[in-house]
Coordinates of C-alpha atoms and ligand atoms in Angstrom, one line a residue:
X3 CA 80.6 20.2 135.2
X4 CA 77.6 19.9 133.1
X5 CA 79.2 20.9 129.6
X6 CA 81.1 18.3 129.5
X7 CA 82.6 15.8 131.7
X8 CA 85.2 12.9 131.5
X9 CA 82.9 10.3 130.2
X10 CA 80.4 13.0 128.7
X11 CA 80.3 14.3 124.9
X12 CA 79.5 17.5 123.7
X13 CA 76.9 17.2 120.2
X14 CA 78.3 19.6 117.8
X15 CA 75.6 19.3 114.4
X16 CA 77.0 20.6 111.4
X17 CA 80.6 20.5 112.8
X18 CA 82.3 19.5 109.4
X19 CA 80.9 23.1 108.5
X20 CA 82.9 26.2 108.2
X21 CA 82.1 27.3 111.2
X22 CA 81.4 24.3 113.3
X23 CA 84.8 22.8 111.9
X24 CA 86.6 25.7 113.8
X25 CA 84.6 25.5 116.9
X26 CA 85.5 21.4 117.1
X27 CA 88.7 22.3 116.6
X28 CA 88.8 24.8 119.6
X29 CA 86.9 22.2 121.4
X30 CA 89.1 19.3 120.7
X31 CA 92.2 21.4 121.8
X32 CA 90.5 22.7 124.9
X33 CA 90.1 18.8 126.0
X34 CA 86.2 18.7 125.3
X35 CA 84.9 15.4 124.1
X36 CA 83.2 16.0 121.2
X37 CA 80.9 13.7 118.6
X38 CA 80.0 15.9 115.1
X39 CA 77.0 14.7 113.6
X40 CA 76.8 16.5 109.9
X41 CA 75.2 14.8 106.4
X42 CA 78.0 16.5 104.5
X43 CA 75.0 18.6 102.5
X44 CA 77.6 21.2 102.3
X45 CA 80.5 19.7 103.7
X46 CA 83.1 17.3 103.5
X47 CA 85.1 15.1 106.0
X48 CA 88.6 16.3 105.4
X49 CA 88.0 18.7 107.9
X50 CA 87.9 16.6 110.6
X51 CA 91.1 14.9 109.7
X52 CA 92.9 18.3 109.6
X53 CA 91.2 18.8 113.2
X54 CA 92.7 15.5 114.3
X55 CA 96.2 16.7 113.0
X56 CA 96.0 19.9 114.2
X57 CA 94.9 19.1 117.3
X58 CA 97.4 16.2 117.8
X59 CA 94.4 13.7 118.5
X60 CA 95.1 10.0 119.5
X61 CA 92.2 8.4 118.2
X62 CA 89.6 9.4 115.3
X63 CA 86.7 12.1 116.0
X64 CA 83.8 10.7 116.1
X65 CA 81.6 11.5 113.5
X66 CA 78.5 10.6 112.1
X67 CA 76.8 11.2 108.8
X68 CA 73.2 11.5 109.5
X69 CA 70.5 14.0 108.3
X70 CA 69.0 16.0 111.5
X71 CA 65.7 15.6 109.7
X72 CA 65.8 11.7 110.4
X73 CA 64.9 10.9 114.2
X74 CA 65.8 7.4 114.2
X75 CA 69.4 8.6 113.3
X76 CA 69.4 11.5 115.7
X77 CA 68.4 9.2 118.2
X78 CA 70.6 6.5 117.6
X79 CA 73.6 8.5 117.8
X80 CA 71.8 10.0 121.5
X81 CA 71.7 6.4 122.2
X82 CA 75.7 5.5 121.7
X83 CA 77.2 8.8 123.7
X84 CA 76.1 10.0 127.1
X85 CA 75.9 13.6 125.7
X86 CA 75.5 16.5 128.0
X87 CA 75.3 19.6 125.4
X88 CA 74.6 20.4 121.9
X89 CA 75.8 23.3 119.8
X90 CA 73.5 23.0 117.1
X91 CA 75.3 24.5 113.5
X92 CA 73.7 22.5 111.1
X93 CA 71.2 24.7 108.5
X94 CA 71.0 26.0 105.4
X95 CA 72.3 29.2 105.0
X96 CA 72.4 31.0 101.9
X97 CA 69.7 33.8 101.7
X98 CA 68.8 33.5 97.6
X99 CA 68.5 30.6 97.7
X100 CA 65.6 30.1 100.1
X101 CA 63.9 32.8 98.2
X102 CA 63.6 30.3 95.5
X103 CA 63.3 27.2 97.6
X104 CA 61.7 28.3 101.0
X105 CA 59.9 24.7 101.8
X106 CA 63.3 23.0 101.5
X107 CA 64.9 25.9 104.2
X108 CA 61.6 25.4 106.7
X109 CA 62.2 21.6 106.3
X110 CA 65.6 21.1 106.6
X111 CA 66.3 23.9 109.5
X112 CA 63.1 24.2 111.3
X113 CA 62.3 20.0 110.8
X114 CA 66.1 19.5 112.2
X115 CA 65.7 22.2 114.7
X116 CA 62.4 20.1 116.3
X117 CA 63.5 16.5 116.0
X118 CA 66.8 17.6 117.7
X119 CA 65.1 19.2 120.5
X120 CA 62.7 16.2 120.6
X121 CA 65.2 13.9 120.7
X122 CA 67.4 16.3 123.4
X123 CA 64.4 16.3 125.6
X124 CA 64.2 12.6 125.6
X125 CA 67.6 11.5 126.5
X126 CA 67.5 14.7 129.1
X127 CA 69.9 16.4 127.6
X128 CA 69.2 20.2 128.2
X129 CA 72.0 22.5 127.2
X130 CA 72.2 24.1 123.6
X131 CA 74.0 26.8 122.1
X132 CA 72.6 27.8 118.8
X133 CA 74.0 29.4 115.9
X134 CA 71.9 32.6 114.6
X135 CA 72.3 36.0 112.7
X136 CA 72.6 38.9 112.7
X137 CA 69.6 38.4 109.8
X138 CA 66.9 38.1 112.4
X139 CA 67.2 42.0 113.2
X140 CA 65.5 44.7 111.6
X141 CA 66.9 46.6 108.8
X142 CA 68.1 50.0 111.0
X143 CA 68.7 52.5 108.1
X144 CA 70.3 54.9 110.6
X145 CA 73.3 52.7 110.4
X146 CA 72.9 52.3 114.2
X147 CA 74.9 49.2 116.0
X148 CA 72.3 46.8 116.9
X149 CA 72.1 45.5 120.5
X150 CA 70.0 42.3 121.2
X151 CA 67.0 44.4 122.4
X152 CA 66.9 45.7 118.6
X153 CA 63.6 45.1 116.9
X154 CA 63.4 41.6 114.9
X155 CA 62.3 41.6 111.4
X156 CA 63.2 38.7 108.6
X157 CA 63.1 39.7 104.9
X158 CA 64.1 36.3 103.7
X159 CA 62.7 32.4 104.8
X160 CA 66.3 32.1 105.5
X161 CA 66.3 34.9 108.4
X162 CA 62.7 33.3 109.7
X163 CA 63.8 30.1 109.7
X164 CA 66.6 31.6 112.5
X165 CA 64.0 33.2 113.9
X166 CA 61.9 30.2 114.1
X167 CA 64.6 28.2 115.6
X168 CA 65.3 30.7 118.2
X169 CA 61.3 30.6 119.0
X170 CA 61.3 27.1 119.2
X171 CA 64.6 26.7 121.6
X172 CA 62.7 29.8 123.8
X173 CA 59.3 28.2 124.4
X174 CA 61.1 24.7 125.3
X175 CA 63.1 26.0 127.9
X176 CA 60.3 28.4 129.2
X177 CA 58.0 24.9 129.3
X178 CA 60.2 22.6 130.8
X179 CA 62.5 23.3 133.9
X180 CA 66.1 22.4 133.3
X181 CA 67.2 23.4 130.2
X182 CA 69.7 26.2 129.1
X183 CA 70.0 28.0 125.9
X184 CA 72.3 30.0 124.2
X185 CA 71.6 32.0 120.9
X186 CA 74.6 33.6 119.5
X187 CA 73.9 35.9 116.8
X188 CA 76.8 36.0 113.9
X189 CA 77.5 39.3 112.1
X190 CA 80.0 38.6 109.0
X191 CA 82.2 35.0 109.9
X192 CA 85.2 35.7 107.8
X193 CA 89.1 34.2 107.9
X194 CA 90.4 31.0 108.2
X195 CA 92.5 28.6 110.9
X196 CA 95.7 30.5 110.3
X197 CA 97.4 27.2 110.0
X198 CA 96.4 27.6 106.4
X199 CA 95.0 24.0 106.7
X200 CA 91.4 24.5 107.8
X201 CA 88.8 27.3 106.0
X202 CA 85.2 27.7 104.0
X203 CA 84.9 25.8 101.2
X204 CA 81.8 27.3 99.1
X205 CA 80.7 24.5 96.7
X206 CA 79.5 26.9 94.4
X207 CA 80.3 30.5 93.6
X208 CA 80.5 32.6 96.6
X209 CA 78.1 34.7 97.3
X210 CA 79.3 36.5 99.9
X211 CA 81.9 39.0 99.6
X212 CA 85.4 37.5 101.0
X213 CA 85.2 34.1 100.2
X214 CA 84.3 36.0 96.7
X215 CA 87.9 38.2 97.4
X216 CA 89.9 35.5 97.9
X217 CA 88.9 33.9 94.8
X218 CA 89.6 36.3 92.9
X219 CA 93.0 37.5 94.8
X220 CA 93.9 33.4 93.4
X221 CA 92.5 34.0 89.7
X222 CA 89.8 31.6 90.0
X223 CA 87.4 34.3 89.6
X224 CA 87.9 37.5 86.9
X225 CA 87.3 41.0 88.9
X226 CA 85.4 41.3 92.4
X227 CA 81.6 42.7 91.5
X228 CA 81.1 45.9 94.5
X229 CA 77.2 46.1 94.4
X230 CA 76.1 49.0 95.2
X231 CA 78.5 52.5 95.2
X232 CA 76.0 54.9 96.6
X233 CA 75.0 54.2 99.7
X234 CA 75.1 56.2 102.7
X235 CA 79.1 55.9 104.0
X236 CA 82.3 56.5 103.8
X237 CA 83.2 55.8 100.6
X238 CA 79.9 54.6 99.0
X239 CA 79.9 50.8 99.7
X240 CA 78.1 48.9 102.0
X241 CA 79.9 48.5 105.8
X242 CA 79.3 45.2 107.6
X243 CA 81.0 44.2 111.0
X244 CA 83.4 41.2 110.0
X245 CA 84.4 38.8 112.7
X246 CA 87.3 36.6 112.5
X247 CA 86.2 32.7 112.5
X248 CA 88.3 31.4 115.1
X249 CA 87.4 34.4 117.7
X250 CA 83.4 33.3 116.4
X251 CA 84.7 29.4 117.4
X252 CA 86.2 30.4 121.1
X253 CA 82.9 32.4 121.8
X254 CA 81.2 29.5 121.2
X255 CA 83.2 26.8 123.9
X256 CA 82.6 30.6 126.3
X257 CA 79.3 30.2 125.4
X258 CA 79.1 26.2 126.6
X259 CA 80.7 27.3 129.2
X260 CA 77.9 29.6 130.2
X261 CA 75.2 27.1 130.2
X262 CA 76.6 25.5 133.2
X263 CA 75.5 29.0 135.5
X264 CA 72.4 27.6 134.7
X265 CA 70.8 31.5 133.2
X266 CA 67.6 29.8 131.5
X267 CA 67.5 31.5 127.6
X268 CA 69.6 34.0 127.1
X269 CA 71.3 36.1 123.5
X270 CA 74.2 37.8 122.6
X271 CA 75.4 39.1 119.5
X272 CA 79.1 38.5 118.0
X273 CA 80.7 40.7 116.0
X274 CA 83.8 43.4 116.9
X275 CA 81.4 46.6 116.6
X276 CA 84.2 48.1 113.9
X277 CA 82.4 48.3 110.3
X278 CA 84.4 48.0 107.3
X279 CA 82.7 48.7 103.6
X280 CA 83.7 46.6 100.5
X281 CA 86.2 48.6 99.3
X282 CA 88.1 48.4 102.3
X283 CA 88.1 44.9 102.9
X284 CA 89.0 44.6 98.9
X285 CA 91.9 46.7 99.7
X286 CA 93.0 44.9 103.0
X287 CA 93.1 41.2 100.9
X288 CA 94.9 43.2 98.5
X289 CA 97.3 44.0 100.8
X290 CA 97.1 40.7 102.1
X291 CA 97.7 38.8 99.0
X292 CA 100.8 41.2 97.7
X293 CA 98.7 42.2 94.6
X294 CA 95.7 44.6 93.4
X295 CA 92.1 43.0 93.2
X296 CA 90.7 43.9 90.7
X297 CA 86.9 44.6 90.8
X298 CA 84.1 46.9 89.1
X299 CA 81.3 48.8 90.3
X300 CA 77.9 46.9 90.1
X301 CA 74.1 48.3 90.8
X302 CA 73.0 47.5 94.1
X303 CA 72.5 43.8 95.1
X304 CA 68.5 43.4 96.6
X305 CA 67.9 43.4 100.1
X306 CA 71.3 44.7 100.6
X307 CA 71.5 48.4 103.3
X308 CA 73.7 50.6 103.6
X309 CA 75.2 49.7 107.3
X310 CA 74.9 46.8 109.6
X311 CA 76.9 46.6 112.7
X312 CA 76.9 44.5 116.1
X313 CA 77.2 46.4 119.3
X314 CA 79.2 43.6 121.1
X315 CA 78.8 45.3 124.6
X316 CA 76.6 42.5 125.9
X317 CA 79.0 39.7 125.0
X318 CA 81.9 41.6 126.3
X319 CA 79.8 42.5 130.2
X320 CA 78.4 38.9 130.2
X321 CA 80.6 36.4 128.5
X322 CA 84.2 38.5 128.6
X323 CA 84.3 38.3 125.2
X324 CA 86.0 40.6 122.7
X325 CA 87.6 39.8 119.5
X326 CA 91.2 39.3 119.3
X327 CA 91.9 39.3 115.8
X328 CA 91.5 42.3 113.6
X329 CA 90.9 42.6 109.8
X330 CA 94.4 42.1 108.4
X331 CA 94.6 39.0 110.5
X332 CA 91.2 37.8 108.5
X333 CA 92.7 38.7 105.6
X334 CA 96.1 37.2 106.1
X335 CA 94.6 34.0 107.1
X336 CA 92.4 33.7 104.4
X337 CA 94.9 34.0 101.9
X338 CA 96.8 31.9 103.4
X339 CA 94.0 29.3 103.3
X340 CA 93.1 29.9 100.0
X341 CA 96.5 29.6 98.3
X342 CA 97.8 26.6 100.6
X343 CA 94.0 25.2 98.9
X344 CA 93.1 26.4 96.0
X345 CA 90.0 23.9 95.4
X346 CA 89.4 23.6 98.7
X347 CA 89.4 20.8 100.7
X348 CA 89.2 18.5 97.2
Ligands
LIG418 P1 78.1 25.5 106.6 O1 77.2 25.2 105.5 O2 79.6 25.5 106.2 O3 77.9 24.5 107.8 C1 76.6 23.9 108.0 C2 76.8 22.4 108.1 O4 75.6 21.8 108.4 C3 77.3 21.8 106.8 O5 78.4 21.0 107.1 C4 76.1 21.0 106.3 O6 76.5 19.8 105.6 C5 75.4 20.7 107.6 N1 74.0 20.4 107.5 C6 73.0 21.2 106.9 N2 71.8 20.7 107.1 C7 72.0 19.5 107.8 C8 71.1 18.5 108.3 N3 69.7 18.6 108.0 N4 71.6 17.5 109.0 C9 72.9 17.4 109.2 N5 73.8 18.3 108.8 C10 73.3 19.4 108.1 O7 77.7 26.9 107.2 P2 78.5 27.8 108.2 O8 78.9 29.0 107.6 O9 79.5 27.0 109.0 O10 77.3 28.2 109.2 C11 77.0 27.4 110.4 C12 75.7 28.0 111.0 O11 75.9 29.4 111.3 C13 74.5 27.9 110.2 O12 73.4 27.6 111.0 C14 74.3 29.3 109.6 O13 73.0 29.6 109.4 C15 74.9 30.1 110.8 N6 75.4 31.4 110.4 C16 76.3 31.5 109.4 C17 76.8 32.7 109.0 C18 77.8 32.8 107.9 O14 78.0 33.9 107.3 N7 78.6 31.8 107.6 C19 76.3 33.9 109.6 C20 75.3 33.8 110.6 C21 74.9 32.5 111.0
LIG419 C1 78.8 41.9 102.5 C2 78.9 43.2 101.7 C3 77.3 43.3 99.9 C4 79.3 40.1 97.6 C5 75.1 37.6 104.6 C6 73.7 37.1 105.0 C7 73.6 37.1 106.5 C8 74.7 36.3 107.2 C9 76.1 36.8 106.7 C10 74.0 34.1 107.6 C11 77.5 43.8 101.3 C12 78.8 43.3 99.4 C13 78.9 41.0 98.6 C14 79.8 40.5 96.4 C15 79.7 42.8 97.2 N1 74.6 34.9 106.9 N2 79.1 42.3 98.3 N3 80.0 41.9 96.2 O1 74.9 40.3 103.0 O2 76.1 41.3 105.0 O3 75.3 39.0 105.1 O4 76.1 36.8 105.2 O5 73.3 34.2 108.5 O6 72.4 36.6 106.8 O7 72.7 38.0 104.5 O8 77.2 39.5 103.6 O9 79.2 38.9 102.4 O10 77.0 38.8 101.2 O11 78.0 41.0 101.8 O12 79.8 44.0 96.9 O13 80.2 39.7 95.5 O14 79.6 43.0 100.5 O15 76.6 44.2 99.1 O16 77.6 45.2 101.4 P1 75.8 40.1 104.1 P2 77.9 39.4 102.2

């Protein structure tokens, strides 16, 4: 098998992350061999000593803390495992931010994108699965559900820095024969491990709505901000298509998988092709949590549109996959994460 073999590791970068925590985790339990490489940027290690608890493991994961921007590291870690694939997590991700600080996002994504390839390419290591968004699509004001044909279109460095990683990973395996790409395109990664024992961990305030929810369900926050009540829906508020993280971390060992049929470059979105708007999903943690959230209506945040939803059809055809878990499961399990750690994983 080329994913993965006895004496063969599969390179997860970013894997103390939120979501490449979860995906080790899946791997680990589905008897992958796995090394994370992550420079903790916005991370921790505890995560990978729940994974070895949860997952029962015999010896420590191997990890090692090195910055994909460094070569010499990147190689040196080639060097030590006979790897046969990467899934390639680690980036920057928050969208404000590299408004305000785009030469840091190009650097640390795009630099870490290249040397990894580089250094993939040398060793003759030619299978990747690579984490996108949804945020490489055009804004579709219609509300339409957006298939991978969908015209691209970045408003942020953030969403061209995916975009630019996606073009890199494209022209490499159109260049050179051998290698095997998957983009997977993320909608709205939400939920926890429903263990309780493994979830995101924003260092700062959250700025995305759930990990925002749960905060405030646990009173470290005052009242959820809803930005923006007149848009074009049901009730007002934005809709976005929510997927749970541990159906996002089993797409991903699908998606490993896949590269060993050998398809060249291919893309699929993930998301369940349901939308939910915020006052839903405010309402389902409510009901989650036992209490009422409190929140207030706020002007429109920028950028934001009224819908954005995955059609999911290609995923389901190709890969056979389809969500499992639905949104009082996200809910439930990120309460259940966020009371069982109510700082995280300090
Ligand atoms: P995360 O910040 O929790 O995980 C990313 C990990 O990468 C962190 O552990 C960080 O320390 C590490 N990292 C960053 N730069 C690095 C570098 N130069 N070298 C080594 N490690 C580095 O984020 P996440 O939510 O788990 O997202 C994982 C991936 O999925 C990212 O590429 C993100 O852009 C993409 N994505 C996330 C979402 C989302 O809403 N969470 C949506 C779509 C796509
Ligand atoms: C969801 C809805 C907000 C916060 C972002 C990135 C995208 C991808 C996923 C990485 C919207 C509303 C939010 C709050 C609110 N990430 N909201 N109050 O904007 O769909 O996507 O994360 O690739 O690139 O842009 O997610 O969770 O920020 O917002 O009312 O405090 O919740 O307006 O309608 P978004 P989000």
């Amino acid at each position: 098998m080329v994913v993965s073999t006895e004496s063969s590791h599969v390179l997860v970068t970013g894997g103390a992350g939120f979501i490449g925590s979860h995906t080790v985790l899946v791997l680990v339990s589905q008897g992958f061999k796995v090394v994370v490489v992550d420079n903790l940027c916005n991370s921790c290690e505890e995560p990978l000593n729940r994974i070895e608890k949860l997952a029962g493991l015999s010896e420590p994961l191997p990890f090692h803390k090195v910055d994909l921007t460094d070569n010499e590291g990147v190689r040196a870690v080639f060097r030590q495992y006979n790897i046969s694939s990467v899934i390639h997590f680690a980036a920057f991700k928050a969208v404000g931010e590299s408004v305000q600080k785009p030469l840091a996002y190009y650097r640390n994504n795009v630099t870490g994108t290249l040397n990894l390839m580089d250094t993939m390419s040398e060793f003759g290591v030619k299978n990747i699965v690579f984490s996108s968004s949804a945020t490489v699509y055009k804004a579709d004001y219609e509300g339409n559900a957006l298939r991978e044909d969908h015209e691209l279109g970045c408003t942020s460095p953030y969403g061209r820095t995916k975009l630019f990683m996606e073009t890199i990973i494209e022209d490499a395996v159109s260049a050179e024969k051998g290698w095997n790409a998957v983009m997977l395109r993320y909608f709205n990664p939400s939920g926890a491990h429903e263990s309780g024992t493994m979830g995101e961990d924003p260092r700062q305030i959250p700025n995305n709505l759930m990990p925002y929810v749960s905060q405030v369900a646990i009173g470290k926050l005052d009242k959820v901000h809803v930005f923006g009540t007149d848009y074009n829906t049901r009730d007002g508020t934005g809709v976005r298509d929510y997927i749970h993280v541990m159906d996002l971390a089993e797409a991903h060992v699908i998606a490993l998988k896949r590269l060993s049929e050998k398809h060249g470059y291919e893309i699929f979105n993930l998301g369940s092709g349901t939308g939910q708007t915020v006052l839903e999903m405010i309402d389902a943690m409510s009901e989650a949590c036992g209490h009422k959230i409190p929140y207030v209506n706020d002007p429109r945040r920028a950028g934001d549109i009224d819908t954005i939803l995955c059609d999911p059809t290609r995923a389901s055809k190709v890969l056979g996959f389809t969500v499992r878990r639905n949104i009082k499961q996200i809910c439930a399990d990120l309460w259940r994460w966020q009371q069982l750690n109510p700082n995280g994983y300090n």
